GROMACS .gro file of C-alpha atoms in nm:
model
  224
    1MET     CA    1   2.308   2.275   1.658
    2SER     CA    2   2.204   1.974   1.449
    3SER     CA    3   2.200   1.989   1.070
    4PRO     CA    4   1.890   2.154   0.922
    5ILE     CA    5   1.612   1.933   0.788
    6LEU     CA    6   1.576   2.161   0.485
    7ARG     CA    7   1.835   2.387   0.325
    8VAL     CA    8   1.756   2.606   0.024
    9GLN     CA    9   2.080   2.728  -0.132
   10ASN     CA   10   2.118   3.015  -0.384
   11LEU     CA   11   1.795   2.918  -0.559
   12SER     CA   12   1.692   3.093  -0.882
   13LYS     CA   13   1.429   3.013  -1.143
   14VAL     CA   14   1.418   3.170  -1.489
   15VAL     CA   15   1.177   3.074  -1.769
   16PRO     CA   16   1.155   3.199  -2.129
   17ASP     CA   17   0.883   3.446  -2.221
   18ALA     CA   18   0.795   3.680  -2.509
   19GLN     CA   19   1.052   3.939  -2.397
   20GLY     CA   20   1.331   3.683  -2.363
   21GLU     CA   21   1.314   3.551  -2.008
   22LEU     CA   22   1.113   3.589  -1.691
   23ARG     CA   23   1.290   3.568  -1.355
   24ILE     CA   24   1.054   3.402  -1.106
   25LEU     CA   25   1.298   3.348  -0.816
   26SER     CA   26   1.631   3.519  -0.747
   27ASP     CA   27   1.911   3.385  -0.525
   28ILE     CA   28   1.702   3.253  -0.235
   29SER     CA   29   1.871   3.089   0.063
   30PHE     CA   30   1.738   2.977   0.402
   31ALA     CA   31   1.739   2.673   0.631
   32LEU     CA   32   1.482   2.512   0.860
   33GLN     CA   33   1.541   2.285   1.159
   34ALA     CA   34   1.334   1.987   1.268
   35LYS     CA   35   0.992   2.087   1.406
   36GLU     CA   36   1.019   2.445   1.279
   37THR     CA   37   0.714   2.609   1.123
   38ALA     CA   38   0.742   2.869   0.848
   39ALA     CA   39   0.499   3.072   0.638
   40ILE     CA   40   0.590   3.175   0.285
   41VAL     CA   41   0.406   3.501   0.216
   42GLY     CA   42   0.393   3.760  -0.060
   43ALA     CA   43   0.171   3.907  -0.327
   44SER     CA   44   0.031   3.698  -0.611
   45GLY     CA   45   0.305   3.638  -0.865
   46SER     CA   46   0.587   3.674  -0.613
   47GLY     CA   47   0.702   3.315  -0.664
   48LYS     CA   48   0.556   3.142  -0.355
   49SER     CA   49   0.412   2.833  -0.523
   50THR     CA   50   0.715   2.797  -0.752
   51LEU     CA   51   0.942   2.799  -0.447
   52LEU     CA   52   0.726   2.536  -0.276
   53SER     CA   53   0.730   2.318  -0.588
   54ILE     CA   54   1.110   2.335  -0.613
   55MET     CA   55   1.144   2.256  -0.242
   56ALA     CA   56   0.948   1.937  -0.311
   57GLY     CA   57   1.164   1.847  -0.609
   58LEU     CA   58   0.862   1.872  -0.841
   59ASP     CA   59   1.017   2.158  -1.039
   60ARG     CA   60   1.386   2.215  -1.116
   61PRO     CA   61   1.568   2.539  -1.034
   62SER     CA   62   1.770   2.725  -1.296
   63HIS     CA   63   2.045   2.772  -1.037
   64GLY     CA   64   2.108   2.653  -0.683
   65THR     CA   65   1.965   2.351  -0.508
   66VAL     CA   66   1.765   2.214  -0.215
   67PHE     CA   67   1.894   1.976   0.051
   68LEU     CA   68   1.648   1.757   0.243
   69GLU     CA   69   1.818   1.591   0.539
   70GLU     CA   70   2.151   1.670   0.365
   71GLN     CA   71   2.043   1.497   0.043
   72ASP     CA   72   2.075   1.720  -0.263
   73LEU     CA   73   1.737   1.674  -0.433
   74PHE     CA   74   1.872   1.765  -0.774
   75ALA     CA   75   2.162   1.522  -0.758
   76LEU     CA   76   1.889   1.255  -0.781
   77ASN     CA   77   1.709   1.148  -1.096
   78GLU     CA   78   1.332   1.188  -1.127
   79ASP     CA   79   1.251   0.838  -0.998
   80GLN     CA   80   1.482   0.880  -0.699
   81ARG     CA   81   1.322   1.214  -0.613
   82ALA     CA   82   0.976   1.058  -0.638
   83HIS     CA   83   1.085   0.782  -0.399
   84LEU     CA   84   1.226   1.037  -0.152
   85ARG     CA   85   0.905   1.242  -0.168
   86ALA     CA   86   0.695   0.935  -0.093
   87GLN     CA   87   0.909   0.853   0.210
   88ARG     CA   88   0.990   1.195   0.358
   89ILE     CA   89   0.760   1.471   0.225
   90GLY     CA   90   0.389   1.529   0.287
   91PHE     CA   91   0.161   1.763   0.088
   92VAL     CA   92  -0.158   1.951   0.169
   93PHE     CA   93  -0.335   2.152  -0.102
   94GLN     CA   94  -0.608   2.417  -0.107
   95SER     CA   95  -0.822   2.189  -0.326
   96PHE     CA   96  -0.769   1.885  -0.096
   97GLN     CA   97  -0.672   1.653  -0.388
   98LEU     CA   98  -0.863   1.356  -0.246
   99LEU     CA   99  -0.956   1.065  -0.471
  100GLY     CA  100  -1.332   1.075  -0.511
  101HIS     CA  101  -1.377   0.701  -0.566
  102LEU     CA  102  -1.200   0.618  -0.237
  103SER     CA  103  -1.342   0.651   0.114
  104ALA     CA  104  -1.175   0.869   0.375
  105LEU     CA  105  -1.004   0.559   0.515
  106GLU     CA  106  -0.888   0.442   0.173
  107ASN     CA  107  -0.750   0.787   0.087
  108VAL     CA  108  -0.537   0.784   0.402
  109MET     CA  109  -0.431   0.422   0.355
  110LEU     CA  110  -0.312   0.483   0.000
  111PRO     CA  111   0.034   0.636   0.067
  112LEU     CA  112   0.105   0.366   0.325
  113GLU     CA  113   0.010   0.094   0.077
  114LEU     CA  114   0.229   0.249  -0.192
  115MET     CA  115   0.521   0.247   0.052
  116GLY     CA  116   0.454  -0.116   0.144
  117LYS     CA  117   0.399  -0.034   0.512
  118PRO     CA  118   0.251  -0.305   0.734
  119ASN     CA  119  -0.100  -0.263   0.877
  120PRO     CA  120  -0.196   0.045   0.673
  121ARG     CA  121  -0.562   0.019   0.779
  122VAL     CA  122  -0.477   0.042   1.149
  123ALA     CA  123  -0.245   0.340   1.102
  124ALA     CA  124  -0.499   0.518   0.880
  125GLN     CA  125  -0.781   0.460   1.130
  126GLU     CA  126  -0.569   0.595   1.413
  127MET     CA  127  -0.476   0.909   1.220
  128LEU     CA  128  -0.833   0.978   1.109
  129THR     CA  129  -0.945   0.938   1.470
  130ARG     CA  130  -0.670   1.181   1.573
  131VAL     CA  131  -0.808   1.447   1.336
  132GLY     CA  132  -1.164   1.392   1.462
  133LEU     CA  133  -1.298   1.175   1.181
  134GLY     CA  134  -1.314   0.837   1.352
  135GLU     CA  135  -1.687   0.818   1.272
  136ARG     CA  136  -1.642   0.910   0.905
  137LEU     CA  137  -1.403   0.638   0.789
  138SER     CA  138  -1.631   0.494   0.520
  139HIS     CA  139  -1.756   0.829   0.388
  140PHE     CA  140  -1.655   0.944   0.040
  141PRO     CA  141  -1.524   1.297  -0.022
  142LYS     CA  142  -1.845   1.416  -0.191
  143VAL     CA  143  -2.043   1.378   0.133
  144LEU     CA  144  -1.780   1.545   0.352
  145SER     CA  145  -1.770   1.918   0.424
  146GLY     CA  146  -1.472   2.127   0.311
  147GLY     CA  147  -1.326   2.121   0.661
  148GLU     CA  148  -1.370   1.745   0.685
  149GLN     CA  149  -1.207   1.694   0.346
  150GLN     CA  150  -0.910   1.903   0.456
  151ARG     CA  151  -0.881   1.695   0.774
  152VAL     CA  152  -0.870   1.381   0.559
  153ALA     CA  153  -0.596   1.549   0.353
  154LEU     CA  154  -0.405   1.630   0.674
  155ALA     CA  155  -0.439   1.273   0.795
  156ARG     CA  156  -0.311   1.144   0.460
  157ALA     CA  157  -0.013   1.382   0.472
  158PHE     CA  158   0.084   1.313   0.833
  159VAL     CA  159   0.020   0.937   0.840
  160VAL     CA  160   0.357   0.865   0.676
  161GLN     CA  161   0.526   1.078   0.946
  162PRO     CA  162   0.715   1.294   0.694
  163ALA     CA  163   1.025   1.492   0.782
  164LEU     CA  164   0.880   1.786   0.587
  165LEU     CA  165   0.520   1.888   0.522
  166LEU     CA  166   0.447   2.142   0.247
  167ALA     CA  167   0.108   2.312   0.241
  168ASP     CA  168  -0.012   2.539  -0.042
  169GLU     CA  169  -0.292   2.768   0.080
  170PRO     CA  170  -0.441   2.486   0.292
  171THR     CA  171  -0.712   2.709   0.439
  172GLY     CA  172  -0.776   2.919   0.127
  173SER     CA  173  -1.106   2.755   0.032
  174LEU     CA  174  -1.241   2.736   0.389
  175ASP     CA  175  -1.430   2.989   0.597
  176HIS     CA  176  -1.230   3.173   0.864
  177ALA     CA  177  -1.341   2.965   1.161
  178THR     CA  178  -1.285   2.633   0.983
  179GLY     CA  179  -0.949   2.755   0.852
  180ALA     CA  180  -0.842   2.848   1.203
  181ARG     CA  181  -0.930   2.499   1.330
  182ILE     CA  182  -0.736   2.339   1.044
  183LEU     CA  183  -0.427   2.548   1.121
  184SER     CA  184  -0.452   2.462   1.490
  185LEU     CA  185  -0.469   2.094   1.401
  186MET     CA  186  -0.169   2.123   1.167
  187LEU     CA  187   0.037   2.284   1.442
  188GLU     CA  188  -0.064   2.017   1.693
  189LEU     CA  189   0.037   1.738   1.454
  190ASN     CA  190   0.358   1.923   1.370
  191GLU     CA  191   0.451   1.928   1.738
  192GLU     CA  192   0.346   1.569   1.809
  193LEU     CA  193   0.523   1.413   1.511
  194GLY     CA  194   0.825   1.643   1.487
  195THR     CA  195   0.747   1.734   1.127
  196THR     CA  196   0.888   2.055   0.980
  197LEU     CA  197   0.597   2.257   0.838
  198VAL     CA  198   0.616   2.506   0.550
  199LEU     CA  199   0.295   2.678   0.449
  200VAL     CA  200   0.217   2.916   0.161
  201THR     CA  201  -0.054   3.165   0.253
  202HIS     CA  202  -0.199   3.508   0.173
  203ASP     CA  203  -0.341   3.530   0.527
  204ASN     CA  204  -0.120   3.744   0.752
  205ALA     CA  205  -0.307   3.642   1.067
  206LEU     CA  206  -0.242   3.278   0.984
  207ALA     CA  207   0.122   3.344   0.892
  208ASN     CA  208   0.181   3.518   1.224
  209GLN     CA  209   0.099   3.196   1.410
  210LEU     CA  210   0.397   3.017   1.257
  211GLY     CA  211   0.750   3.040   1.388
  212ARG     CA  212   0.915   3.189   1.078
  213ARG     CA  213   0.800   3.430   0.811
  214LEU     CA  214   0.962   3.402   0.467
  215GLU     CA  215   0.843   3.700   0.264
  216LEU     CA  216   0.887   3.707  -0.113
  217GLN     CA  217   0.870   4.020  -0.324
  218ALA     CA  218   0.916   3.988  -0.702
  219GLY     CA  219   1.098   3.659  -0.653
  220ARG     CA  220   1.338   3.782  -0.387
  221LEU     CA  221   1.341   3.682  -0.022
  222LEU     CA  222   1.299   3.991   0.198
  223THR     CA  223   1.301   3.816   0.535
  224ALA     CA  224   1.438   3.484   0.654
   0.00000   0.00000   0.00000
């Protein structure tokens, strides 16, 4: 078997609080291969979003580390991690995180422009067409529906063809039918582009459609 795309190794996170310290994550280990899909599930406060943030190198663990394509994220400095994220990691958020002063096309072009990729407009147009927004290129986020905004966010995340895509409650602010369409689209793009997909969700029906289920309880991984 080939090396995993993502390897989380003995990960713990402890922060100070009024009683001394609060343990958010405890000794978590798992690995994901290319193209795998996984749902991180658990009650509120179980550590899901913290785990996702550490996997992206946005937050530092108290112990353990994360390997992306065999690169130890925390052997890199902050600038090096930011560069790696730009090249190899995509993000999708519940609140979409689109830039309101940019059109749909400009939002999707932005990561390509920051990476210095050639022909960003062509690639962005193709990806927006792929997600069903070929007629909405010049529209600004404020005139797009929630489902359309999330499709722009998906296009922006996938257009750089990341090795890993991290999604934090990507359907949480959408109605059930729209959320189901967004998940279906994410899985189609995951398969087409070979991206490993990790999704935080409270929705068991949604989680059951992914290949792996990583369940957290009080900061500990119950299933892997």
